[in-house]
Short mmCIF file of C-alpha atoms in Angstrom, two decimals:
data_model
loop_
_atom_site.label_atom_id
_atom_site.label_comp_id
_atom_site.label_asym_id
_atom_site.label_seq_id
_atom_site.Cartn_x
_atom_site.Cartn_y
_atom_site.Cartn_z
CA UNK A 33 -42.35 49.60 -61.11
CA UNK A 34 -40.78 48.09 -57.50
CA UNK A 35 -43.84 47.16 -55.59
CA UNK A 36 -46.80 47.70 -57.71
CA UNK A 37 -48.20 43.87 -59.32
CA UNK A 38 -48.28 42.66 -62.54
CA UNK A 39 -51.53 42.79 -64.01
CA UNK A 40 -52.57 41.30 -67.39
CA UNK A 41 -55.55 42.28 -69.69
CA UNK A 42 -57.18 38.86 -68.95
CA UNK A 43 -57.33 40.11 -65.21
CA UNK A 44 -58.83 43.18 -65.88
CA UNK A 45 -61.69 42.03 -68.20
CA UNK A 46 -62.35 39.22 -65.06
CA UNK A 47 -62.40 42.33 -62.44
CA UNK A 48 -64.74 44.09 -64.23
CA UNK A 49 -67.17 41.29 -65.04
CA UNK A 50 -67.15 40.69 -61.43
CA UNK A 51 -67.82 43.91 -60.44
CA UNK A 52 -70.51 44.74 -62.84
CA UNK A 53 -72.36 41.32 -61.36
CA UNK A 54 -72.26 42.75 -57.61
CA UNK A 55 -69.50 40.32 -56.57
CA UNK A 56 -68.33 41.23 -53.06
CA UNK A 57 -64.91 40.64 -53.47
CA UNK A 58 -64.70 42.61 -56.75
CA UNK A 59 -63.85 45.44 -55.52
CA UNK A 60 -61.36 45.08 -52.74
CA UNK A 61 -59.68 42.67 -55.85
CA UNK A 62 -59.60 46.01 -57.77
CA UNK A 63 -57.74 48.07 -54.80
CA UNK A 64 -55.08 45.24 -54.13
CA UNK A 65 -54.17 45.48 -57.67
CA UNK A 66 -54.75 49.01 -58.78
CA UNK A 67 -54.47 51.12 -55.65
CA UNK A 68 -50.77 51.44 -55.32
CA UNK A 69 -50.79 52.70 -59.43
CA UNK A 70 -53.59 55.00 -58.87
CA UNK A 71 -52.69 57.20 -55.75
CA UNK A 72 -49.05 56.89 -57.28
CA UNK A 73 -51.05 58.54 -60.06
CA UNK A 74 -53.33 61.15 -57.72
CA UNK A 75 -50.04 62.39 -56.10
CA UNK A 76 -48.49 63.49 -59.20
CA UNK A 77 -51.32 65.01 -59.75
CA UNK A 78 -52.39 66.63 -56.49
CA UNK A 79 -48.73 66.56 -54.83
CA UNK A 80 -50.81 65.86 -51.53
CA UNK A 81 -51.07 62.65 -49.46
CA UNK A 82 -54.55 63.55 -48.13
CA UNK A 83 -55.76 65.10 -51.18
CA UNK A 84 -54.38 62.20 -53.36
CA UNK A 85 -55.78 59.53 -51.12
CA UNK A 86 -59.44 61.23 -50.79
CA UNK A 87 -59.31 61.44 -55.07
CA UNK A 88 -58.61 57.79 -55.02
CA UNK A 89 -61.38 57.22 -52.86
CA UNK A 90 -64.18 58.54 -54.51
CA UNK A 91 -62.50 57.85 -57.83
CA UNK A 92 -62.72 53.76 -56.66
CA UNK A 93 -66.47 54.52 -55.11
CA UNK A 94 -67.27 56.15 -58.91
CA UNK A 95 -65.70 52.89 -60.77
CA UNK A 96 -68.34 50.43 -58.33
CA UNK A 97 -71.39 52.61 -58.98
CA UNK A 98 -70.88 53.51 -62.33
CA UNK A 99 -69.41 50.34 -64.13
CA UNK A 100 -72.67 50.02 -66.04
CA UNK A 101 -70.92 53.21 -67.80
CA UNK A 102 -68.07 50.90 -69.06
CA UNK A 103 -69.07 50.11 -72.66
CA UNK A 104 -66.66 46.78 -72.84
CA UNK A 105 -64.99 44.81 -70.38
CA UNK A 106 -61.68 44.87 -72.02
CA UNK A 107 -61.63 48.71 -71.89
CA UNK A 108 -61.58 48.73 -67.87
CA UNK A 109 -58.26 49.99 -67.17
CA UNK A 110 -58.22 52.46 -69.55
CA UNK A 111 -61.21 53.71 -67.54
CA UNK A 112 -60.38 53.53 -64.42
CA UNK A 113 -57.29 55.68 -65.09
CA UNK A 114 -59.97 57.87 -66.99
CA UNK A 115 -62.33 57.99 -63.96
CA UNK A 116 -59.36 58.89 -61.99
CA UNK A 117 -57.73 61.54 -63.74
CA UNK A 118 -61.64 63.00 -63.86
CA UNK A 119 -61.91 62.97 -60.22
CA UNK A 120 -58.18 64.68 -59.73
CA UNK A 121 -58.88 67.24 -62.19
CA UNK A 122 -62.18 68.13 -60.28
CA UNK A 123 -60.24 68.74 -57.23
CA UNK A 124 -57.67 71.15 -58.65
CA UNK A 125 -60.77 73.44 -60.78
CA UNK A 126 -62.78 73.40 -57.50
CA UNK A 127 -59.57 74.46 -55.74
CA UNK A 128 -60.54 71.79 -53.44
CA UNK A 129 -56.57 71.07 -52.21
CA UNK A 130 -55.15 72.41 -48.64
CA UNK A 131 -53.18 75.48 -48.51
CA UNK A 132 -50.29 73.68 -47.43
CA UNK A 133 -49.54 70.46 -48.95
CA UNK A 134 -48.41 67.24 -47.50
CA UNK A 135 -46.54 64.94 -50.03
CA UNK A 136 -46.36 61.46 -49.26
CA UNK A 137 -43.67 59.35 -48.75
CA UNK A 138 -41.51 57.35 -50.90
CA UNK A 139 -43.26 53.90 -51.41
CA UNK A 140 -40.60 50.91 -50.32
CA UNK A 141 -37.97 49.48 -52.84
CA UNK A 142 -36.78 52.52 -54.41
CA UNK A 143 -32.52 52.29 -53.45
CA UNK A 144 -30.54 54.25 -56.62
CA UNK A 145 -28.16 57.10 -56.96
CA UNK A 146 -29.24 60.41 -55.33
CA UNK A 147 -26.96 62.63 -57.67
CA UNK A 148 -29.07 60.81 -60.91
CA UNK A 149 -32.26 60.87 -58.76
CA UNK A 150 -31.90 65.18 -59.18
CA UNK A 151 -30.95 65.23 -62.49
CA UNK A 152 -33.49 63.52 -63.97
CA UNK A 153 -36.34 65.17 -62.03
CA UNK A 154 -34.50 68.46 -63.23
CA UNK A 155 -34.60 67.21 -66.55
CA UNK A 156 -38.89 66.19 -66.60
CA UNK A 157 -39.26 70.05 -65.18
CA UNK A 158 -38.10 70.79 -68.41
CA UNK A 159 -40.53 69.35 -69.93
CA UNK A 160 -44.66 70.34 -69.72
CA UNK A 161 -46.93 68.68 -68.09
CA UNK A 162 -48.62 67.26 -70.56
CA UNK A 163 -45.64 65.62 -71.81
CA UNK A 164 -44.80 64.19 -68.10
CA UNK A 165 -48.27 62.89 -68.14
CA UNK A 166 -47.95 61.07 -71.34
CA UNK A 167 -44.26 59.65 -70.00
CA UNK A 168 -45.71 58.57 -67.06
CA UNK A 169 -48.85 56.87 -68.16
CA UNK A 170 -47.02 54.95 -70.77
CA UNK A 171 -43.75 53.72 -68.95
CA UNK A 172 -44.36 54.10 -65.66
CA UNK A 173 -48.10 52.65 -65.76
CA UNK A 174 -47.78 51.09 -69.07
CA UNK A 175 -50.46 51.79 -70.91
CA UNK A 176 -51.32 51.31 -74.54
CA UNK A 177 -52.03 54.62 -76.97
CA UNK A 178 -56.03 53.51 -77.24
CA UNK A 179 -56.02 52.91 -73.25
CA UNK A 180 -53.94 56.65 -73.12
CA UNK A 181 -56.38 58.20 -75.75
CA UNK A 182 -59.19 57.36 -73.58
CA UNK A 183 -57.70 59.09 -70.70
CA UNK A 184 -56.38 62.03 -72.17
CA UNK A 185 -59.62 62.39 -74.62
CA UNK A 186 -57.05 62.25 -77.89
CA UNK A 187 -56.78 60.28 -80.58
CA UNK A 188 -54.64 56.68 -80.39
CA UNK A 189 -51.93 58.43 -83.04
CA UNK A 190 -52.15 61.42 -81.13
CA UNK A 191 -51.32 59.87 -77.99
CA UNK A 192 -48.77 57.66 -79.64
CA UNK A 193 -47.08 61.02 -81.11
CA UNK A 194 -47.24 62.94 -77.76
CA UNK A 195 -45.15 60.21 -76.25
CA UNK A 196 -42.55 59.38 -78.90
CA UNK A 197 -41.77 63.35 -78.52
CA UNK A 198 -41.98 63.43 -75.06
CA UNK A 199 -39.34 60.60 -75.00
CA UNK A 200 -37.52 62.13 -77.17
CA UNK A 201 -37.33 65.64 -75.46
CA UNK A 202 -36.47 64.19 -72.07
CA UNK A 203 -33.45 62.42 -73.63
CA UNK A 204 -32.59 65.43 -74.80
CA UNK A 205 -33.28 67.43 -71.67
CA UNK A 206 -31.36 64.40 -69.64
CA UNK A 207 -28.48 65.27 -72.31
CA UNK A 208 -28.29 68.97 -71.50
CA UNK A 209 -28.64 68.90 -67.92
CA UNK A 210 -25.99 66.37 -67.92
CA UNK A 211 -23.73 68.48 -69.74
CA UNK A 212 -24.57 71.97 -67.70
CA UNK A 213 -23.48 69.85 -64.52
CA UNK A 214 -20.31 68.34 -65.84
CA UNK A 215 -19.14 70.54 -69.05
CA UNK A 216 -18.67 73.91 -68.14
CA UNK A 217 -14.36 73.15 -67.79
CA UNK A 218 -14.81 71.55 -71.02
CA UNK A 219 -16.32 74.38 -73.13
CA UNK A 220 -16.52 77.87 -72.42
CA UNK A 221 -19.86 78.64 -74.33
CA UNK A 222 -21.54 75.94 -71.49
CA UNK A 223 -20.05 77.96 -69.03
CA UNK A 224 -21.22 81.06 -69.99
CA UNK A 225 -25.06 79.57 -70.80
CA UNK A 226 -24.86 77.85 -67.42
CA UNK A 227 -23.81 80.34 -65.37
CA UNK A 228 -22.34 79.65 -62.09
CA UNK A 229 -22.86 76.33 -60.74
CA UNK A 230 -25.05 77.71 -57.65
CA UNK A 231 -28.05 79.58 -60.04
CA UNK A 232 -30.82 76.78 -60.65
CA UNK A 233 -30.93 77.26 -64.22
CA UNK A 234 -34.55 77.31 -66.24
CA UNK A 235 -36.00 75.87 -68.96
CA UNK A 236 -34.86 77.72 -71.40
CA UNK A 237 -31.51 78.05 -70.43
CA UNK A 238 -31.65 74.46 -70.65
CA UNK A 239 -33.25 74.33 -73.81
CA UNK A 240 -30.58 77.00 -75.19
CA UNK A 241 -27.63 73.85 -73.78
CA UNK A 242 -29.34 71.55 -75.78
CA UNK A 243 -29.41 73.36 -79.13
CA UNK A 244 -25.87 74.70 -78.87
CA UNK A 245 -25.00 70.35 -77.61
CA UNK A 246 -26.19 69.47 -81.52
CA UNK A 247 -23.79 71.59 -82.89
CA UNK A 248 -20.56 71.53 -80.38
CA UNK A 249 -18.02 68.45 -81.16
CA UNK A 250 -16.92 68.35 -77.57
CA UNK A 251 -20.66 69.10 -75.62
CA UNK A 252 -21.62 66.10 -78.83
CA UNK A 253 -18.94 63.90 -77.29
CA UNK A 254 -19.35 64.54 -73.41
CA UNK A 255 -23.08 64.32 -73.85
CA UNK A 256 -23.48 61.24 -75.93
CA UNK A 257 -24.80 59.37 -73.08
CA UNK A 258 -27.58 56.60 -74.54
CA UNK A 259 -29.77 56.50 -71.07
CA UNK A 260 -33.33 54.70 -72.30
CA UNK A 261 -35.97 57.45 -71.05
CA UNK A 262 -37.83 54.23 -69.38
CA UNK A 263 -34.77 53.54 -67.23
CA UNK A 264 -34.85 57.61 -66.26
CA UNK A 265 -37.75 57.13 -64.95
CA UNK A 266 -37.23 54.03 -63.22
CA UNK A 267 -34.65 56.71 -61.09
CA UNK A 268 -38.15 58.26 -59.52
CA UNK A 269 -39.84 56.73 -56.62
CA UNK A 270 -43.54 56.45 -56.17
CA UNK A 271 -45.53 57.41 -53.28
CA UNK A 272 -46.47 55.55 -50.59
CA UNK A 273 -50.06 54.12 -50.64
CA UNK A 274 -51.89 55.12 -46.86
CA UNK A 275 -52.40 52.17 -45.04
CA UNK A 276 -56.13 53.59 -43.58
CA UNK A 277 -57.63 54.01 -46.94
CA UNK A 278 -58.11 50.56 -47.85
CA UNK A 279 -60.27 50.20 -45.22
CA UNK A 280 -61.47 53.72 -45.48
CA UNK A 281 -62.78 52.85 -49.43
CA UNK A 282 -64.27 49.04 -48.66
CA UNK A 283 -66.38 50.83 -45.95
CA UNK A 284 -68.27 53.04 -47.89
CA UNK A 285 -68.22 50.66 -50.84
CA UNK A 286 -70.36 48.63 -48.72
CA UNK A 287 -71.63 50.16 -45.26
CA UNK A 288 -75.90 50.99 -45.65
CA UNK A 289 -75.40 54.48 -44.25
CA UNK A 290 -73.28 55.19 -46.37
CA UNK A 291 -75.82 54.59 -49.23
CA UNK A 292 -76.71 58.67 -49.66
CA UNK A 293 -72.74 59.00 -49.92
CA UNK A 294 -72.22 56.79 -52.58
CA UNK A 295 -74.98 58.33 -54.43
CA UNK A 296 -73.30 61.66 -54.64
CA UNK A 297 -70.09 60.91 -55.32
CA UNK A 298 -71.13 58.62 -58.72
CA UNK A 299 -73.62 62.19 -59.45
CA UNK A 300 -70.72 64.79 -59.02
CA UNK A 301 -68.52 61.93 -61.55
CA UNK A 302 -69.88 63.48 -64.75
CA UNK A 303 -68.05 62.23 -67.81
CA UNK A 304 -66.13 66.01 -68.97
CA UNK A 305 -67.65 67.32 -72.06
CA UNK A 306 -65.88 66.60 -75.49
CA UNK A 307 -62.39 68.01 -75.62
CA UNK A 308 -59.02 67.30 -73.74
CA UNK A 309 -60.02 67.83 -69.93
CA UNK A 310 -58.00 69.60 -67.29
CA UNK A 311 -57.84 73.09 -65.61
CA UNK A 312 -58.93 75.01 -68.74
CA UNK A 313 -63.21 75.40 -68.60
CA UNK A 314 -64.78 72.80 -70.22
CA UNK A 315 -67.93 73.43 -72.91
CA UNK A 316 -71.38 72.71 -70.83
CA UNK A 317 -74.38 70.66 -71.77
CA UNK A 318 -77.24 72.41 -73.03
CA UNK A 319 -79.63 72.45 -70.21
CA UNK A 320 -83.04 72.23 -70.68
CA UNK A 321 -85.59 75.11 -69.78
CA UNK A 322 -87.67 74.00 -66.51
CA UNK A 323 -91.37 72.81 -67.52
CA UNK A 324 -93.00 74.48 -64.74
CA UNK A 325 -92.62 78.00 -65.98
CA UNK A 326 -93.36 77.04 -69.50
CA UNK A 327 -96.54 75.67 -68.05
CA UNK A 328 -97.44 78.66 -66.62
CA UNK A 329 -96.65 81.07 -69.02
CA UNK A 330 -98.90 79.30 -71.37
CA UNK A 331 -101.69 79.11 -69.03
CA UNK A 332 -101.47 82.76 -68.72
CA UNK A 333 -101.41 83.52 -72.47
CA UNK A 334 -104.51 80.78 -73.04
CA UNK A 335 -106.96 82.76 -70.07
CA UNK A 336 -105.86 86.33 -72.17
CA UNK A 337 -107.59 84.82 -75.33
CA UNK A 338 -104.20 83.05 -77.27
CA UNK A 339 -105.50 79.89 -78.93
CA UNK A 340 -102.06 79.29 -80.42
CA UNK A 341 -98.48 79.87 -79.35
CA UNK A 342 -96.12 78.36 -81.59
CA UNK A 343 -92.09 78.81 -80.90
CA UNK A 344 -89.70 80.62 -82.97
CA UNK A 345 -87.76 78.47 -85.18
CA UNK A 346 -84.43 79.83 -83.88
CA UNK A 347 -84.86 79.99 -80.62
CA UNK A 348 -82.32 76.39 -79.86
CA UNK A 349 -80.02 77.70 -81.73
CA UNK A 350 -79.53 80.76 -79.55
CA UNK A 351 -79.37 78.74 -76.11
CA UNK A 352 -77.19 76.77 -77.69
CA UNK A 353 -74.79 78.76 -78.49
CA UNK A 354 -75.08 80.92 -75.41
CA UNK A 355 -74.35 77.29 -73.40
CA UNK A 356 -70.52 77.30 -74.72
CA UNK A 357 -68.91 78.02 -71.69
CA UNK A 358 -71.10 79.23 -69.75
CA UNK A 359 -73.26 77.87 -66.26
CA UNK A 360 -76.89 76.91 -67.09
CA UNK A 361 -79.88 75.71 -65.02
CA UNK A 362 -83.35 75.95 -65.08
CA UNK A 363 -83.86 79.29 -63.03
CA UNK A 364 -80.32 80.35 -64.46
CA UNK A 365 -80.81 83.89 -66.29
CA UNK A 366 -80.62 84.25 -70.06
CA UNK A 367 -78.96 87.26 -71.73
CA UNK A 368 -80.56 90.20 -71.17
CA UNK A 369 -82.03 89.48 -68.18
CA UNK A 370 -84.60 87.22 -69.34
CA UNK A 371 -85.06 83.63 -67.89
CA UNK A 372 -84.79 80.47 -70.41
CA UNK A 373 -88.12 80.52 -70.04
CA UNK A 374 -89.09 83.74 -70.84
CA UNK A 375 -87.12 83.60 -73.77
CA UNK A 376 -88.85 80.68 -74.83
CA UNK A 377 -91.96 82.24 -74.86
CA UNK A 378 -92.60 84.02 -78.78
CA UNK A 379 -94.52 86.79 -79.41
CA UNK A 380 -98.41 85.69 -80.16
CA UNK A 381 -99.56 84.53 -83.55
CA UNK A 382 -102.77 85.72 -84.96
CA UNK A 383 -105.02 83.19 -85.76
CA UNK A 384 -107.30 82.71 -88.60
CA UNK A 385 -111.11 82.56 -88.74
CA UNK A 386 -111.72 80.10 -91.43
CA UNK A 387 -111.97 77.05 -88.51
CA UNK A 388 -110.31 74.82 -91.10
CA UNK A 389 -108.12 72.69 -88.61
CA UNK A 390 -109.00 74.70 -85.42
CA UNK A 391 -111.42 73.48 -82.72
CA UNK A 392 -115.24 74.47 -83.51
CA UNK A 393 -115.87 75.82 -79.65
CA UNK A 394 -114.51 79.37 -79.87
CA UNK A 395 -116.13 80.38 -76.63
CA UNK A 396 -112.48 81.30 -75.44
CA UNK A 397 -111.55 83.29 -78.44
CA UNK A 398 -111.26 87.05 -78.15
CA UNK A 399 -114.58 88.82 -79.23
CA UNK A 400 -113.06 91.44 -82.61
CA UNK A 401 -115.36 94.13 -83.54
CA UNK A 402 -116.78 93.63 -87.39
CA UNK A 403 -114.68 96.28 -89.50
CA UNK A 404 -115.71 97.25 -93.09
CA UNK A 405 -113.85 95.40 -95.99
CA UNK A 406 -111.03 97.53 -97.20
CA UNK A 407 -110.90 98.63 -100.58
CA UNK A 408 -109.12 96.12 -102.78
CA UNK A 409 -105.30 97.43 -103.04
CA UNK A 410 -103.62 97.94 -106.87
CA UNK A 411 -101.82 94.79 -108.43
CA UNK A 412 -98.51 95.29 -107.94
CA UNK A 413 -95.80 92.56 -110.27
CA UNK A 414 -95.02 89.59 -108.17
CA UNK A 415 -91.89 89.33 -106.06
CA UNK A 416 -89.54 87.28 -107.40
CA UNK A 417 -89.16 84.09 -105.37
CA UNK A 418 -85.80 84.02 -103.41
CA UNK A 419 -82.82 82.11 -104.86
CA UNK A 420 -82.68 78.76 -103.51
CA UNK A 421 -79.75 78.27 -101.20
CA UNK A 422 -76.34 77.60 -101.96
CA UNK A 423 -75.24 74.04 -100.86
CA UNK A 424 -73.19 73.63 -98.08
CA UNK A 425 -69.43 73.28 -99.56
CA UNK A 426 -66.84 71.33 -98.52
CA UNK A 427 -63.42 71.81 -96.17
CA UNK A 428 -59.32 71.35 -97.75
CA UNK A 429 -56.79 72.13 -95.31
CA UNK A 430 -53.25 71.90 -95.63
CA UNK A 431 -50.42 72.12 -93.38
CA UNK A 432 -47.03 74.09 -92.69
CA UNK A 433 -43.62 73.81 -91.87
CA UNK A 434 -41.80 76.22 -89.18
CA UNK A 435 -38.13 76.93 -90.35
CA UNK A 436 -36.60 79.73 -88.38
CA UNK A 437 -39.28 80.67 -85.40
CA UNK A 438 -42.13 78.81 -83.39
CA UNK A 439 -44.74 79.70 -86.07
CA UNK A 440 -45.98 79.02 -88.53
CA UNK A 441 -49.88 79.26 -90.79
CA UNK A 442 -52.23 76.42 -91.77
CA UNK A 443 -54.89 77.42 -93.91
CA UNK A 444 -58.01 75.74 -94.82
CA UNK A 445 -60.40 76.51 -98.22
CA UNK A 446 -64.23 76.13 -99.12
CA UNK A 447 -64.75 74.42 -102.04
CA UNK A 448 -68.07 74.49 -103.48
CA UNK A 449 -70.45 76.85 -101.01
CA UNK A 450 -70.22 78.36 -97.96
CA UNK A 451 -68.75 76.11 -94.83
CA UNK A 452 -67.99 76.33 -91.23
CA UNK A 453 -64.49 75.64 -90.03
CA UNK A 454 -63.17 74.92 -86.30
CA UNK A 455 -59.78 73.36 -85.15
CA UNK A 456 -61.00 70.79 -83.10
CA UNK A 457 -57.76 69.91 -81.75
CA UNK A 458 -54.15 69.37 -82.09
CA UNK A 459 -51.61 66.63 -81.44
CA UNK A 460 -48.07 66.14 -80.35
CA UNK A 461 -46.42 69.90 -79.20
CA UNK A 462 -48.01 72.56 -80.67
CA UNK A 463 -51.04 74.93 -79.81
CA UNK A 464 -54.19 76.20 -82.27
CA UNK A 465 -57.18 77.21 -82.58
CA UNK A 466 -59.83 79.57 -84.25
CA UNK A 467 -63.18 79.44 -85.91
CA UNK A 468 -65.73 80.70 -88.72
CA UNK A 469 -67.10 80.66 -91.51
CA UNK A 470 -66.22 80.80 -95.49
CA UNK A 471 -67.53 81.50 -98.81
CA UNK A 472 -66.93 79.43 -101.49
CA UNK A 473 -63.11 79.75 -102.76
CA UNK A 474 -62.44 81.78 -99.58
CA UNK A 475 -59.64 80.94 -97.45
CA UNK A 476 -59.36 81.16 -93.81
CA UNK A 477 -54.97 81.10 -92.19
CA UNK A 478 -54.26 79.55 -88.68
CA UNK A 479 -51.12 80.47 -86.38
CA UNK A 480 -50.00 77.18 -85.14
CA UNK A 481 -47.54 77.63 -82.59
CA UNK A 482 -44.93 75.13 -81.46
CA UNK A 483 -44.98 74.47 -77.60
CA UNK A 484 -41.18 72.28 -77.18
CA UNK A 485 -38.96 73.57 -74.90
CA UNK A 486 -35.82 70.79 -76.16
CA UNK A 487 -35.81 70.52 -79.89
CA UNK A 488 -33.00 69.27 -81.58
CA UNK A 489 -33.32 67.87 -85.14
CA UNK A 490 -37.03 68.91 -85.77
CA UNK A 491 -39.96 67.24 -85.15
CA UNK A 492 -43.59 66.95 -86.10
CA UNK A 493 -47.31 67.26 -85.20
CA UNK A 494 -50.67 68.31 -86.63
CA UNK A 495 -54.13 70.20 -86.39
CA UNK A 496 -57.29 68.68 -86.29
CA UNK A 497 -60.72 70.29 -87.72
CA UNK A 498 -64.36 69.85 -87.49
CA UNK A 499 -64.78 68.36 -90.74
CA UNK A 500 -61.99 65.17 -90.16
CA UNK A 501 -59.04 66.56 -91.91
CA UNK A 502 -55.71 66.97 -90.19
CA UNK A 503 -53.06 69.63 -91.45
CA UNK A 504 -49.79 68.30 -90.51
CA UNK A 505 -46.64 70.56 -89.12
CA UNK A 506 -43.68 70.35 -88.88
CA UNK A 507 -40.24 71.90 -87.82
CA UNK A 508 -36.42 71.63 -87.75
CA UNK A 509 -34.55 72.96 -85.14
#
C-alpha cells in the first residue's frame, strides 16, 4: 500500500529477537515499520481516530511485555496482528468506544477516481465482515493463510478458503454494482431490481443483480469487466497514523512511572479462549475455588469430630461445565446459591474402627455409645455384578450439498459405543453448530446454513467436529 514500508520475514524474526533481549531500539524499530499497518488496521476496526490510536497503544505496550509469549521468532507478525485484533476486539465487547466517533483522515498518497472510490466501498458493504477482514488482511496487509489462521483462530485451509470466496464475491459484488449504476437503459429487469437511481440499494438487492447478471446476455456483456479484487482495493485509502502517538507509545514503553501501567495493560491482554474471537462471548477458564475457605471449612468439620473428608468424584465435572460461558471467581456464587466452596465441601464419610491405616491417637474422634450386635440378617442371592461399560465408539460424518435454498443437513454416526459429538467450527461462508451425545448406530443431523450474500456459480465450505473430521458443503447457485 502507498506509504506503508516493505517489510520482509528476515526483518521481522531480527525485530523480535531484539526485542525479546531488551534492546532499546527494538521497539521504536517495530512502530516505524508496523505502526502505519496496524492503526490502518484498528480504524477499520474501531472507525475512530482516538479509539484506534489508544488500541494501538496498548496493543504495542502488550507485544514489549509479553514477547516471552511468542513461541518462535518467525511467527512475530502473525502475532502482532493477533495481539492487535485482541486488543480491538476488547474495546468493542467492553463498549469502551465514544458515542460519537471521529474517523481519521486519509493517510497521504492516495490520488484515484472518486466515482470508482464509491463503488467499490459499496461493493465490500456487500460483503460481511468477516469476509472484509480476510480481504484486507491478505491484500491489503499481505499476510500468509498460517500468519491469517493465527489471527483469526482458524485453520491455514480455512483461512485460505475464506479468502478465495471473499475474492470471489467482491468481484462479483464489483460486477453487480457496476451494472445497477450503468445498466438500467440497457435492460429493463436491472431497472426494475434497481429501482430509481436515487434509493441506495441493499445487499440483497444487489445480490438479486448479480444472480439475474449470470444469466442475462446483455447484463453478461456490460458487466464482463476483469477488475483484480487486489487492484479494488488498492481504490481505498488508509488512515492517517497520529503524529503524537509515537511519542505517546515510546514513553510508556520506557518511562519508570509508568512501570504499574505497563503491568496492567500486558494483565488485561489475555490470549481469548479457544474458538474464533470477536463480539460473540467467549468460553471462560475454569477458575479455581479460593483456598482460604476450603481451609476453613475443613477446620470446622475436623473441631466437630470429622477425621476424614474426602471429595465427591464428580464434583470438577460440574464446575466445569457450569464455567462455559459464564463469569467465575473465587467468591463468585455457584448455582443454587452456594459458593465454589461450599460446593466443594461433600457430605461426611463415616469412618471405620478397625485403625488399619488410620492414626492410633483417636482422642479427637467422636465418643459412640456401645449398641448391641444386631441379629445376623437372612442370606439373600448375590447381586449380579454390573455389566462392564461399553467402550467409547467412534465419530463418521459426512457432508451435504444445498441445491435450491441456503440449507442444507450434515449428519454424523457412532460406530461402535456411545460418543460425544460437537461442531467445533466451520470454514469459508456458512454457519453451524449443535452438540450431544449418541448411541452406537445412532445418528445425529446438522442444519448448515450458507451465509453469501453474491453467489454465482456455487461454491464450497465445510464443518468441523470435535473428533477431527470435516463434513464438506457445498452449493450451486
Amino acid at each position: 500500500m502507498p506509504g506503508w514500508p516493505s517489510i520482509d520475514r528476515a526483518e521481522d524474526e531480527r525485530l523480535a529477537q531484539s526485542l525479546w533481549a531488551g534492546e532499546m531500539t527494538a521497539l521504536p524499530e517495530i512502530y516505524d515499520a508496523y505502526a502505519p499497518r496496524l492503526f490502518d488496521y484498528c480504524h477499520v476496526l474501531l472507525r475512530d481516530e482516538e479509539a484506534a490510536g489508544l488500541a494501538l497503544h496498548d496493543a504495542l505496550i502488550t507485544v514489549q511485555e509479553r514477547i516471552g509469549d511468542l513461541p518462535d521468532v518467525r511467527l512475530f507478525r502473525g502475532w502482532l496482528y493477533a495481539v492487535t485484533r485482541r486488543e480491538c476486539l476488547r474495546r468493542r465487547a467492553q463498549d469502551d468506544l465514544p458515542a460519537h466517533r471521529r474517523p481519521a483522515a486519509e493517510a497521504d498518497g492516495f490520488g484515484g477516481d472518486d466515482a470508482i472510490r464509491r463503488l467499490v466501498h459499496t461493493a465490500l458493504l456487500v460483503l460481511d465482515g468477516s469476509q472484509r477482514e480476510a480481504l484486507d488482511l491478505s491484500l491489503r496487509h499481505e499476510l500468509d493463510s498460517h500468519e491469517l489462521a493465527e489471527i483469526l483462530s482458524v485453520l491455514p485451509h480455512e483461512a485460505s478458503v475464506r479468502v478465495a470466496q471473499a475474492r470471489q464475491d467482491l468481484d462479483h459484488a464489483f460486477t453487480a454494482v457496476v451494472v445497477a449504476a450503468t445498466g438500467r437503459k440497457e435492460c429493463p429487469s436491472v431497472a426494475e431490481m434497481a429501482g430509481s437511481i436515487d434509493e441506495p440499494l441493499d445487499a440483497e438487492a444487489y445480490g438479486s443483480i448479480a444472480r439475474h447478471i449470470a444469466n442475462c446476455r446483455t447484463c453478461s456483456a456490460h458487466g464482463n469487466r476483469k477488475v483484480a479484487t487486489a487492484r479494488l482495493l488498492d481504490e481505498m485509502p488508509t488512515a492517517a497514523l497520529p503524529a503524537a502517538l509515537r511519542a505517546h507509545v515510546l514513553n510508556t514503553a520506557v518511562a519508570p512511572e509508568s512501570a504499574n501501567l505497563r503491568h496492567t495493560i500486558a494483565l488485561r491482554a489475555e490470549p481469548p479462549a479457544d474458538g474464533e474471537p470477536g463480539p460473540e462471548p467467549q468460553r471462560r477458564r475454569r477458575s479455581t475455588p479460593g483456598l482460604v475457605p476450603a481451609i476453613v471449612a475443613c477446620c470446622l468439620l475436623i473441631v466437630g469430630g470429622i477425621l476424614l473428608v474426602r471429595p465427591g468424584s464428580g464434583q470438577s465435572d460440574v464446575d466445569g461445565e457450569q464455567a462455559i460461558g459464564a463469569s467465575e471467581s473465587p467468591g463468585s456464587a455457584a448455582p443454587g446459591g452456594a459458593s465454589p466452596s461450599d460446593s466443594a465441601i461433600p457430605s461426611p464419610s463415616r469412618t471405620s474402627g478397625d485403625g488399619g491405616g488410620g492414626s492410633k491417637d483417636n482422642s479427637t474422634a467422636v465418643a459412640r455409645p456401645s449398641r448391641t450386635p444386631a441379629p445376623t440378617p437372612p442370606r439373600r442371592s448375590p447381586t449380579p455384578p454390573p455389566p462392564p461399560p461399553q467402550r467409547p465408539g467412534t465419530l463418521s460424518v459426512s457432508g451435504c450439498r444445498m441445491n435450491d435454498g441456503d440449507r442444507c443437513s450434515a449428519t454424523v454416526t457412532a460406530h461402535g459405543g456411545p460418543a460425544e459429538w460437537r461442531v467445533t467450527g466451520t470454514s469459508a461462508n456458512v454457519s453451524a453448530g449443535g452438540s450431544g451425545t449418541l448411541t452406537a448406530g445412532q445418528t445425529a443431523y446438522v442444519t448448515v446454513t450458507r451465509r453469501v450474500i453474491i453467489c454465482l456459480g456455487g461454491g464450497s465450505g465445510s464443518v468441523s467436529f470435535n473428533s477431527g473430521a470435516h463434513a464438506p458443503v457445498t452449493w450451486d447457485c
